Tab-separated table of C-alpha atoms in Angstrom:
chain	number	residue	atom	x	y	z
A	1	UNK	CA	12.778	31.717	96.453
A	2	UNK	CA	10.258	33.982	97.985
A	3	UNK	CA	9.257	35.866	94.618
A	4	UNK	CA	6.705	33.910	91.971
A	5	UNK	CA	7.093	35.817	88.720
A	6	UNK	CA	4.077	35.150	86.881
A	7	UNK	CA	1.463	34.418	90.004
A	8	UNK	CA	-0.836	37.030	91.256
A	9	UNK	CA	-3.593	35.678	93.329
A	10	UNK	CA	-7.214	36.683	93.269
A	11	UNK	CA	-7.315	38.256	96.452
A	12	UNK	CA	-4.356	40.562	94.923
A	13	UNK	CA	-6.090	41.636	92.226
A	14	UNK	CA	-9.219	42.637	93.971
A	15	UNK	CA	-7.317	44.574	96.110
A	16	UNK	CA	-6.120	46.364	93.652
A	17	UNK	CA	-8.804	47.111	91.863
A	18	UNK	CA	-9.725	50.752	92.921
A	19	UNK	CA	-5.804	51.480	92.222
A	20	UNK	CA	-6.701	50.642	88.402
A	21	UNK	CA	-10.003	52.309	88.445
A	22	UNK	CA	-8.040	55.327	89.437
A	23	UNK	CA	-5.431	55.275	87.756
A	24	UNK	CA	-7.283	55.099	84.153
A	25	UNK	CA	-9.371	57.619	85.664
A	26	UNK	CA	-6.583	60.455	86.961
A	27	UNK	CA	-3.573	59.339	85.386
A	28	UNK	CA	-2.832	61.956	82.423
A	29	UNK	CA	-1.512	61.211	79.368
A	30	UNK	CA	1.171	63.569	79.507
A	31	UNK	CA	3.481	61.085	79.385
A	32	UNK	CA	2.185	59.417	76.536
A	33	UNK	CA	1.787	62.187	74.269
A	34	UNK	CA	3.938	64.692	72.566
A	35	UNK	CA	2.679	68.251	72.106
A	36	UNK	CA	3.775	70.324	69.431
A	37	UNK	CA	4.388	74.233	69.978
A	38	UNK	CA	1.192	74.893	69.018
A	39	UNK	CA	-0.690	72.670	71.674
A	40	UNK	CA	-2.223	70.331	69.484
A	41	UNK	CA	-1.239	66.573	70.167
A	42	UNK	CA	1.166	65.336	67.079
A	43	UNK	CA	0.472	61.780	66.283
A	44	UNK	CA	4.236	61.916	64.572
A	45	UNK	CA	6.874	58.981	65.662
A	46	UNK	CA	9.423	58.325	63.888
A	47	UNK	CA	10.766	54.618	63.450
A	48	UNK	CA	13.911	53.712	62.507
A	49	UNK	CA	14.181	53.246	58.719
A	50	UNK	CA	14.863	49.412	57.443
A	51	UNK	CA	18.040	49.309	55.716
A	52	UNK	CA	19.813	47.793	58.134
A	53	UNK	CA	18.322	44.167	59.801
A	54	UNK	CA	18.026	44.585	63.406
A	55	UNK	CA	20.280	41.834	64.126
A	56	UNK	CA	23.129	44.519	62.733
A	57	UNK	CA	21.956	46.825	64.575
A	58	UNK	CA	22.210	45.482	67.812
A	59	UNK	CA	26.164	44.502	67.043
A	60	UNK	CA	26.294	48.638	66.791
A	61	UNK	CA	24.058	48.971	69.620
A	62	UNK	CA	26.651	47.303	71.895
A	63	UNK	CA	29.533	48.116	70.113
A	64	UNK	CA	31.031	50.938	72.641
A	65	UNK	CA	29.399	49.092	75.809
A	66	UNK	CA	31.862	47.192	77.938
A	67	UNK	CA	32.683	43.249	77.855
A	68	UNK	CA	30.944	41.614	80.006
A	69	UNK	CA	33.504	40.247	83.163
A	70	UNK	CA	33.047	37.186	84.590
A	71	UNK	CA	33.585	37.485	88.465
A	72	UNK	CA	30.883	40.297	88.175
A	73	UNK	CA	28.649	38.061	86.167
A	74	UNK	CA	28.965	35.134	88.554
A	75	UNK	CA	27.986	38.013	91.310
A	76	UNK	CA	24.543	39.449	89.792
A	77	UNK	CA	23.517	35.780	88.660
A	78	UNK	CA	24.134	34.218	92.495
A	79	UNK	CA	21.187	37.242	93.299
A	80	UNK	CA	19.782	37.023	90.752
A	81	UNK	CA	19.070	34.072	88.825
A	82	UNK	CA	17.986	34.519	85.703
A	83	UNK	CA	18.983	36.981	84.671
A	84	UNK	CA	21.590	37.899	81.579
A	85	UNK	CA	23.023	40.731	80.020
A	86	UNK	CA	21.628	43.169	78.051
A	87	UNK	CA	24.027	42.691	74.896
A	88	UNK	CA	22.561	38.507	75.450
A	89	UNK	CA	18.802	40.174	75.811
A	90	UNK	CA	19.189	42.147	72.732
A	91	UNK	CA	20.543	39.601	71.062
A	92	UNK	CA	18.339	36.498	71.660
A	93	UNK	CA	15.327	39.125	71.727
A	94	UNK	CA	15.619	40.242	68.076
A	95	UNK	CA	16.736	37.015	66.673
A	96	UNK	CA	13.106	35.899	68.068
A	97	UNK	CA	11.349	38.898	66.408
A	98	UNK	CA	12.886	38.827	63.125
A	99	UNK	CA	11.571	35.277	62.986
A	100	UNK	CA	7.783	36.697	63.159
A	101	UNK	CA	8.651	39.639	60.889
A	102	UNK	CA	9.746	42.887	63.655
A	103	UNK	CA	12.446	44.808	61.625
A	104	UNK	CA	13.288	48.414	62.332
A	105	UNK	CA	11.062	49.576	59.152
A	106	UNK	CA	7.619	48.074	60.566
A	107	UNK	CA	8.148	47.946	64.862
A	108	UNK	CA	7.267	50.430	67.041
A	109	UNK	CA	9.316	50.103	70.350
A	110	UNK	CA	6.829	50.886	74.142
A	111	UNK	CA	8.068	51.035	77.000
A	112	UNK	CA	6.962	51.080	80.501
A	113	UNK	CA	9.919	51.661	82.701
A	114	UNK	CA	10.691	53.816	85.461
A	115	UNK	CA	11.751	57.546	85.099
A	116	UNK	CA	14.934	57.223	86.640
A	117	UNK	CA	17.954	57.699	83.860
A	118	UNK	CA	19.517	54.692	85.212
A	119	UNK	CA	16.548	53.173	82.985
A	120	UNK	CA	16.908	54.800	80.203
A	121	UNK	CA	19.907	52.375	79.702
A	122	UNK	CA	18.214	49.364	78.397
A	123	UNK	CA	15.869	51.724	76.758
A	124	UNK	CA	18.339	53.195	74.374
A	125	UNK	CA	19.669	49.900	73.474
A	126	UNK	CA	16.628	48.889	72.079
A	127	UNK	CA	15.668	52.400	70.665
A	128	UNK	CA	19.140	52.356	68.913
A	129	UNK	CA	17.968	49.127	66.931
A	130	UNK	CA	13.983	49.889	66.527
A	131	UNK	CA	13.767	53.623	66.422
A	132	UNK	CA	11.928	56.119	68.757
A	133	UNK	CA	9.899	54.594	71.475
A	134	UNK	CA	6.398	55.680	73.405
A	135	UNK	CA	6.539	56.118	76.623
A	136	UNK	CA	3.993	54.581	78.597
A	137	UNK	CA	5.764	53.685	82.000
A	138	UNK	CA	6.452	56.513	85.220
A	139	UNK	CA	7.870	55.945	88.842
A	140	UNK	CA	9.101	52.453	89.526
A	141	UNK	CA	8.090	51.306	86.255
A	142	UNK	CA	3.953	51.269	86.159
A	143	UNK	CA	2.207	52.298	83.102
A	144	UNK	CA	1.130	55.243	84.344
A	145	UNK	CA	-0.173	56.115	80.774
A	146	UNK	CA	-2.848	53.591	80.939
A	147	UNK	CA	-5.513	52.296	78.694
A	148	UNK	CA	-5.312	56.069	77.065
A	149	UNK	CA	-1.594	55.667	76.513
A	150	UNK	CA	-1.881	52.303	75.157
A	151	UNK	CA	-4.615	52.900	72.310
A	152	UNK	CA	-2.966	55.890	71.524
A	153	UNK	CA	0.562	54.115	71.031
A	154	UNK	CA	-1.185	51.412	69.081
A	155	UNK	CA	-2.434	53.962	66.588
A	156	UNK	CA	1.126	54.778	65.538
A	157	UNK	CA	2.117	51.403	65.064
A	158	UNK	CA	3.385	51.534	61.078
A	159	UNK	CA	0.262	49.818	59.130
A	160	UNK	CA	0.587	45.796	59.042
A	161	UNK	CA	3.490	46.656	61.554
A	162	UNK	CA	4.346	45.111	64.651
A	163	UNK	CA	4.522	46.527	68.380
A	164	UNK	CA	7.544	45.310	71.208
A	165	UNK	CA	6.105	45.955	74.812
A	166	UNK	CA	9.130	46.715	76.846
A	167	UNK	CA	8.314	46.717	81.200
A	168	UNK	CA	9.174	46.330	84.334
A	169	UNK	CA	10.899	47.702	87.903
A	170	UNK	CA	14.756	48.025	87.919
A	171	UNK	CA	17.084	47.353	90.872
A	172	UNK	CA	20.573	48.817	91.619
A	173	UNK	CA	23.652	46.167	92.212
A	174	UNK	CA	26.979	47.747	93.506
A	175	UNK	CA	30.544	46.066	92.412
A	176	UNK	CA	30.370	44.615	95.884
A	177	UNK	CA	27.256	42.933	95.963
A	178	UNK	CA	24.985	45.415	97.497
A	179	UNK	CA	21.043	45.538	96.275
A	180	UNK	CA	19.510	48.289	96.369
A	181	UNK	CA	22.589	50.546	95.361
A	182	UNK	CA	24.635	51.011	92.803
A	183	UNK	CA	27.376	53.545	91.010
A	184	UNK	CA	26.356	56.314	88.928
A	185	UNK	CA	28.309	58.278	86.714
A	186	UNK	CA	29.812	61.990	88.339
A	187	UNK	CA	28.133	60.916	91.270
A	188	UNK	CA	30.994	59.845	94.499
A	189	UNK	CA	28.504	58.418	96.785
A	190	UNK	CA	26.918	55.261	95.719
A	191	UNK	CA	23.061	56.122	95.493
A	192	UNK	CA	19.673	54.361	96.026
A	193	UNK	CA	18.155	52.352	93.066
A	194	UNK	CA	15.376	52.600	92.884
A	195	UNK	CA	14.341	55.421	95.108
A	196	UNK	CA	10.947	55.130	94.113
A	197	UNK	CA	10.711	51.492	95.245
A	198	UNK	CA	12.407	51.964	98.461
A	199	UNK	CA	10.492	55.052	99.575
A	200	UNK	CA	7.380	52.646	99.233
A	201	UNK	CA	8.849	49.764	100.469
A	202	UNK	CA	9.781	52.331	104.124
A	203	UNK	CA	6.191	53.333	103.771
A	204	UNK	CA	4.991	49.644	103.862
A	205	UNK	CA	7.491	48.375	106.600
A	206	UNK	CA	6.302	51.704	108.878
A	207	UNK	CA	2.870	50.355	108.397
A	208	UNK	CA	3.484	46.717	108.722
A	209	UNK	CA	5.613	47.521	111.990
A	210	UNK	CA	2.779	49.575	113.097
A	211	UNK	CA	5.006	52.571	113.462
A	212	UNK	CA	2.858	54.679	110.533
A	213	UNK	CA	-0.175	54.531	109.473
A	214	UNK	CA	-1.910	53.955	105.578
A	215	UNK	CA	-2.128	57.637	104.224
A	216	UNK	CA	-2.920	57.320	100.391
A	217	UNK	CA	-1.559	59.888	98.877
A	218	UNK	CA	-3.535	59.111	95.684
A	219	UNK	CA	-5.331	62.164	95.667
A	220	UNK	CA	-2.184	64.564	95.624
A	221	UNK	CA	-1.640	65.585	92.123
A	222	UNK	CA	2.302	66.996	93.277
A	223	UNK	CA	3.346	63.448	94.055
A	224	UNK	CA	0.130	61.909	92.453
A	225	UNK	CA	2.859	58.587	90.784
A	226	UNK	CA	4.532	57.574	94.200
A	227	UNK	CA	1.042	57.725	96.088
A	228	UNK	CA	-0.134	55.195	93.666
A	229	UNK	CA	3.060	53.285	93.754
A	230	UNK	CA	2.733	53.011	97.636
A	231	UNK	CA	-0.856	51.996	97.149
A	232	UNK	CA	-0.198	49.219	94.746
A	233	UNK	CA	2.418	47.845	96.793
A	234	UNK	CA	0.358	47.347	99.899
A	235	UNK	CA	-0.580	43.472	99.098
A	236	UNK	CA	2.931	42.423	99.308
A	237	UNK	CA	3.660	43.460	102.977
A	238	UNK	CA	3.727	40.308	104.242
A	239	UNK	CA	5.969	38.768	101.916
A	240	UNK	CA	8.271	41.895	102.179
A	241	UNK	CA	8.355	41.483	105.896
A	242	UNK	CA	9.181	37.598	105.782
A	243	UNK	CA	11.747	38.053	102.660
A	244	UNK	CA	15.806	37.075	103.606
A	245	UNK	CA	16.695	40.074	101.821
A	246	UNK	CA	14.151	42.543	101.216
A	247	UNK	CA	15.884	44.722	98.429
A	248	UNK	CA	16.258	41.480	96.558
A	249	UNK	CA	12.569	40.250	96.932
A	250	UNK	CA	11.439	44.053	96.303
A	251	UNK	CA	11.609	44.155	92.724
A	252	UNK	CA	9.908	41.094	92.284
A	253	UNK	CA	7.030	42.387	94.351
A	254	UNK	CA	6.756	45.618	92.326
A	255	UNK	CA	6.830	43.215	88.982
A	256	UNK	CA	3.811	41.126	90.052
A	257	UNK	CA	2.104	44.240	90.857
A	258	UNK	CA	2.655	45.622	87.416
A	259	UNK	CA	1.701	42.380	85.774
A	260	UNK	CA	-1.740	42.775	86.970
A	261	UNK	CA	-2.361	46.244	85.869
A	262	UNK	CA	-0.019	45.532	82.149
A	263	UNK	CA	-2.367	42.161	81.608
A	264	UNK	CA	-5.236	44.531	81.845
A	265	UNK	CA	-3.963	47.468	79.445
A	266	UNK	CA	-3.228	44.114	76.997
A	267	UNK	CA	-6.221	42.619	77.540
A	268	UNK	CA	-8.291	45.569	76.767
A	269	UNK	CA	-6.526	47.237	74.094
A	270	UNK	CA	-5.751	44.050	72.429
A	271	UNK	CA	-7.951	44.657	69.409
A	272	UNK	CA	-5.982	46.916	68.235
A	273	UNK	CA	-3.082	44.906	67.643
A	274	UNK	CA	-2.186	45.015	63.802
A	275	UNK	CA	0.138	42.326	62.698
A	276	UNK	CA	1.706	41.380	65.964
A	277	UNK	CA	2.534	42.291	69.820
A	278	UNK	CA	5.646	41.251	71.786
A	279	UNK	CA	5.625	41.491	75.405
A	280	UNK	CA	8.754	41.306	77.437
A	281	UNK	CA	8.494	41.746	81.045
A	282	UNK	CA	11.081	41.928	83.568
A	283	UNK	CA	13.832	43.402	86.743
A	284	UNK	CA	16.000	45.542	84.926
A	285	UNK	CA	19.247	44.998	87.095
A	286	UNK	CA	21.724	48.404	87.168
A	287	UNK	CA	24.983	48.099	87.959
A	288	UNK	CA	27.997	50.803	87.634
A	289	UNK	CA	28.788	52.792	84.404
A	290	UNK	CA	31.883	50.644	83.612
A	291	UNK	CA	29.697	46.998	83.323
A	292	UNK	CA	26.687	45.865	81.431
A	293	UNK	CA	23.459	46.276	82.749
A	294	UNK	CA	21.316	42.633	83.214
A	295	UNK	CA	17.635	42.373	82.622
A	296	UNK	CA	15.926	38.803	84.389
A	297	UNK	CA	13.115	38.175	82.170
A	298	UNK	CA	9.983	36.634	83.913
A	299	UNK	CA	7.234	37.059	80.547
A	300	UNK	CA	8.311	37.182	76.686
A	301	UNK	CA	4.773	37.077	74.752
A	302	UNK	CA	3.862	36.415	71.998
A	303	UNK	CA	0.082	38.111	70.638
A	304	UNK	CA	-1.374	37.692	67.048
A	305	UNK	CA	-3.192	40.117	65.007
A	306	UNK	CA	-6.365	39.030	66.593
A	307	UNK	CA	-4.893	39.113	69.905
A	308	UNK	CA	-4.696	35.783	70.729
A	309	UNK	CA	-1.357	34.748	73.208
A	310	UNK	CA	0.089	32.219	70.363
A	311	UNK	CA	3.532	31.868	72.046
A	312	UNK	CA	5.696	31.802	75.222
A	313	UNK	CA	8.795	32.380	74.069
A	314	UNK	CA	10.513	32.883	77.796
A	315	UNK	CA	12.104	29.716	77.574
A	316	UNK	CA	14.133	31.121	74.228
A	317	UNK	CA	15.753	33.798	76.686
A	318	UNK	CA	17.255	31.803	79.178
């Protein structure tokens, strides 16, 4: 395997530290606020009442989604090992929570995935069993909302309540085995996924091939999200260029590039945990409207009220 989930180097991270320094700076917190009619900023989210334990309500959750089928499964785990199904993420994820005390009443559900509606998928899941979530992710999956997104989302988080950090880049799978692509519903022709990803990953191989050359779009406020994805991706060229399949090792790439800038929102906002933080960190993995998406988790974290990393509990998930 090419891809090493939780390993950024030095040399990656100092490269990519005017990306961060410009992304706090520039990136807006649009997406991490909602506005009322009025214009003022509405620190209102609602959370899903506690009545029901959130074990039930991932049994409801999953109750209309397809079985899972077994020559499929076989397919996305021999590309992807790892990873399980959502209905087994759910599952194993809030059996872990409701352990340390995350039920429906006192969680509030963040996200940092990418805009596409293909990830809305796992999304929903979870919002169906923790209530409303805030938005701090954009294109690819990179918390565009930044340190601004983040202390405002941990203001909302109920009082001694509990916060479940959802991230991470998705990939499509076809029913034949092709990365990269996958089925979408209404839609004949199988389409890219994720088109973010791959228009930076053709704007990396036209640079590592010499055929184009590095034009940071950065400063371009129209397309301001993919410039800075195409920036952040430019450490992994080399292992892009040497990977046996590069849609496979692409998602992977984007990951460890959004580990570096989610350990820094965490690390900084991390007094302002109340009673607990959950990390999960991952490749979503989409696949057609008739078969349960898969998620490979690479971090599942475990922060105290005083911010301290208590527990790894990654090993629980697979």
């Amino acid at each position: 395997q090419l891809h090493h989930p939780r390993h950024t180097t030095s040399r990656i991270i100092s490269t990519m530290k005017l990306s961060l320094a410009s992304i706090a700076l520039l990136a807006a917190s649009a997406s991490a606020f909602t506005t009322s009619p009025a214009g003022r900023v509405s620190t209102r989210l609602a959370v899903a009442p506690g009545e029901t334990k959130a074990s039930e309500k991932v049994v409801q959750a999953f109750a209309d989604k397809p079985e899972e089928d077994p020559e499929f499964d076989a397919l996305v785990k021999s590309n992807f090992p790892g990873a399980i199904n959502n209905r087994d993420l759910a599952t194993r994820v809030v059996e872990l929570l409701e352990e340390k005390g995350f039920d429906p009443s006192n969680t509030l559900l963040a996200t940092s995935l990418c805009a596409d509606e293909l990830a809305r998928v796992l999304e929903d899941e979870f919002v169906s069993i923790y209530g409303n979530n805030f938005n701090l992710g954009g294109l690819s999956g990179f918390p565009f909302a930044g340190n601004t997104g983040w202390g405002a989302m941990s203001a909302h988080v109920p009082d001694n309540g509990y916060c479940l950090t959802i991230h991470g880049p998705h990939v499509g799978i076809t029913k034949e085995g092709q990365i990269g692509k996958v089925e979408r519903s209404g839609i004949a022709l199988v389409d890219n996924c994720c088109g973010s990803a791959i228009a930076a990953s053709n704007y990396l191989k036209g640079i590592t091939d010499g055929s184009a050359n590095i034009n940071p779009r950065i400063q371009q406020f129209t397309d301001f999200q993919q410039g800075a994805v195409q920036e952040l991706i430019l450490p992994f060229g080399k292992r892009l260029a040497r990977a046996d399949e590069r849609m496979r090792e692409l998602p992977y790439a984007l990951y460890d590039s959004q580990e570096v800038m989610v350990t820094d929102i965490v690390n900084t906002g991390k007094a302002s945990i109340k009673q607990g933080l959950a990390v999960l960190g991952g490749i979503q993995i989409n696949t057609a409207p008739d078969q349960l998406d898969y998620f490979h988790p690479l971090r599942f974290d475990y922060y105290d009220a005083d911010g301290n990393l208590v527990e790894n509990m990654l090993p629980y998930l697979r």
